[in-house]
Amino acid sequence: MSIWWSLHLRREAASVPLARRLLMGTMETAGVDPDISYDLSVALSEACANAVEHGGESPEGRSAEAFRVTAYLDGEKCRIEVTDSGPGFASGRRRAPLRPAPSDAEHGRGLCLIEELADHVQIGNKPGRGGAVVSFDKILKWRNDTPLVAV
């Protein structure tokens, strides 16, 4: 089984739960284990929240009004990519490893949380143009009563 979808969303807070609900609905319909679905939906929410908050003005001074979410459920893996048209990461690439934010911090946990919830994470800038790209994947587990069979 292979399912994919892509959303072009406004850079506003209301877009985050919309993307999360679509992912959860897709995985529920496909028969993905609820714990895996939950982990991926939290990681997606964090990536979308970062695009909304930080995907603002491009290096050329243009205002970025939207961001894109693409999800692939292909065989035994789900891959999610969130891209924005903002300034991207300052150094062109994220420094590794990420340090967790202090427990009382209100910001700074998103990328660390994504790395904890996903099996493989890539964080960087779009080649040749402004914007950040956060992509991650996770091996899927299936419910016993899966309506669609993974191939």
Coordinates of C-alpha atoms in Angstrom, one line a residue:
M1 CA 0.0 0.0 0.0
S2 CA 1.2 3.5 -0.8
I3 CA -0.6 6.7 0.2
W4 CA 0.7 10.2 -0.1
W5 CA -0.6 13.7 0.2
S6 CA 0.7 17.3 0.1
L7 CA -0.8 20.4 1.7
H8 CA 0.0 24.0 1.0
L9 CA -1.0 25.7 4.2
R10 CA -1.2 29.3 5.4
R11 CA 1.4 30.3 7.9
E12 CA -1.0 30.6 10.8
A13 CA -1.6 28.6 14.0
A14 CA -4.9 27.1 12.7
S15 CA -2.9 25.2 10.1
V16 CA -1.1 23.0 12.6
P17 CA -4.1 21.0 13.9
L18 CA -5.4 20.7 10.3
A19 CA -2.3 19.0 9.2
R20 CA -2.2 16.8 12.3
R21 CA -5.9 15.7 11.9
L22 CA -5.3 14.8 8.2
L23 CA -2.3 12.7 9.2
M24 CA -4.1 11.0 12.0
G25 CA -7.1 10.2 9.8
T26 CA -4.9 8.8 7.1
M27 CA -3.0 6.6 9.5
E28 CA -6.2 5.4 11.2
T29 CA -7.8 4.5 7.9
A30 CA -4.7 2.7 6.8
G31 CA -4.6 0.7 10.0
V32 CA -1.4 2.1 11.6
D33 CA -0.9 1.3 15.3
P34 CA -2.3 4.2 17.4
D35 CA 1.0 4.7 19.3
I36 CA 3.0 5.2 16.1
S37 CA 0.3 7.5 14.7
Y38 CA 0.4 9.6 17.9
D39 CA 4.2 9.9 17.8
L40 CA 4.2 11.0 14.2
S41 CA 1.3 13.4 14.7
V42 CA 3.2 15.1 17.6
A43 CA 6.4 15.3 15.5
L44 CA 4.4 16.8 12.6
S45 CA 2.8 19.4 15.0
E46 CA 6.2 20.5 16.2
A47 CA 7.5 20.8 12.6
C48 CA 4.5 22.8 11.5
A49 CA 4.6 25.0 14.6
N50 CA 8.2 25.8 13.7
A51 CA 7.3 26.7 10.1
V52 CA 4.5 29.0 11.4
E53 CA 6.7 30.7 13.9
H54 CA 10.1 30.8 12.1
G55 CA 9.2 30.5 8.4
G56 CA 8.5 34.2 8.1
E57 CA 10.6 36.5 6.0
S58 CA 12.9 35.1 3.3
P59 CA 16.5 36.3 3.0
E60 CA 15.4 38.5 0.1
G61 CA 12.9 40.3 2.4
R62 CA 9.8 38.7 1.0
S63 CA 7.1 37.7 3.4
A64 CA 6.4 33.9 3.4
E65 CA 2.7 33.4 3.7
A66 CA 2.6 29.6 3.4
F67 CA 4.4 26.4 4.1
R68 CA 4.1 22.9 2.7
V69 CA 3.5 19.5 4.4
T70 CA 4.0 16.3 2.4
A71 CA 3.4 12.8 3.9
Y72 CA 4.1 9.4 2.4
L73 CA 2.9 6.1 3.8
D74 CA 4.8 3.7 1.7
G75 CA 5.1 0.0 2.6
E76 CA 6.4 -0.2 6.1
K77 CA 7.5 3.4 6.5
C78 CA 5.9 6.9 6.9
R79 CA 8.0 9.9 5.7
I80 CA 6.9 13.4 6.5
E81 CA 8.4 16.6 5.1
V82 CA 7.7 20.2 6.2
T83 CA 9.1 23.1 4.1
D84 CA 8.8 26.8 4.5
S85 CA 10.1 29.8 2.6
G86 CA 11.6 31.7 5.5
P87 CA 15.2 32.4 6.2
G88 CA 16.1 28.8 6.9
F89 CA 18.7 27.8 9.4
A90 CA 21.5 30.4 10.0
S91 CA 24.5 28.2 9.3
G92 CA 22.8 26.4 6.3
R93 CA 22.6 23.3 8.4
R94 CA 21.6 22.5 11.9
R95 CA 24.4 21.9 14.3
A96 CA 24.4 18.4 15.8
P97 CA 23.6 17.2 18.3
L98 CA 20.7 19.3 19.5
R99 CA 20.6 20.2 23.1
P100 CA 17.3 19.9 25.0
A101 CA 15.8 23.1 26.2
P102 CA 15.6 23.7 30.0
S103 CA 12.5 22.1 31.5
D104 CA 11.0 25.5 32.3
A105 CA 11.6 27.0 28.8
E106 CA 8.5 27.9 26.7
H107 CA 10.3 27.4 23.4
G108 CA 13.2 25.3 22.0
R109 CA 12.0 21.7 22.4
G110 CA 10.5 21.1 18.9
L111 CA 13.4 19.7 17.0
C112 CA 14.6 17.6 19.9
L113 CA 11.2 16.2 20.3
I114 CA 11.0 15.3 16.6
E115 CA 14.4 13.5 16.9
E116 CA 13.1 11.5 19.9
L117 CA 9.8 10.5 18.2
A118 CA 11.1 9.6 14.7
D119 CA 13.5 7.0 13.5
H120 CA 15.4 9.2 11.1
V121 CA 15.5 13.0 10.9
Q122 CA 17.0 15.4 8.4
I123 CA 17.0 19.1 9.1
G124 CA 18.5 21.7 6.7
N125 CA 17.8 24.4 4.2
K126 CA 16.3 24.2 0.7
P127 CA 19.1 24.0 -1.8
G128 CA 19.4 27.1 -3.9
R129 CA 16.6 29.1 -2.3
G130 CA 15.5 30.3 1.1
G131 CA 13.6 28.1 3.5
A132 CA 14.0 25.3 6.0
V133 CA 13.3 21.6 5.4
V134 CA 12.5 19.3 8.2
S135 CA 11.9 15.7 7.1
F136 CA 11.5 12.6 9.3
D137 CA 10.4 9.0 9.0
K138 CA 9.3 6.1 11.2
I139 CA 8.8 2.4 10.6
L140 CA 5.1 1.6 10.9
K141 CA 3.4 -1.0 13.0
W142 CA -0.1 -2.1 12.1
R143 CA -3.2 -2.9 14.0
N144 CA -4.4 -6.5 14.0
D145 CA -7.6 -5.5 12.3
T146 CA -5.9 -3.5 9.6
P147 CA -8.4 -2.7 6.8
L148 CA -5.7 -2.1 4.2
V149 CA -2.9 -4.5 3.8
A150 CA 0.7 -3.2 3.7
V151 CA 2.6 -4.5 0.7

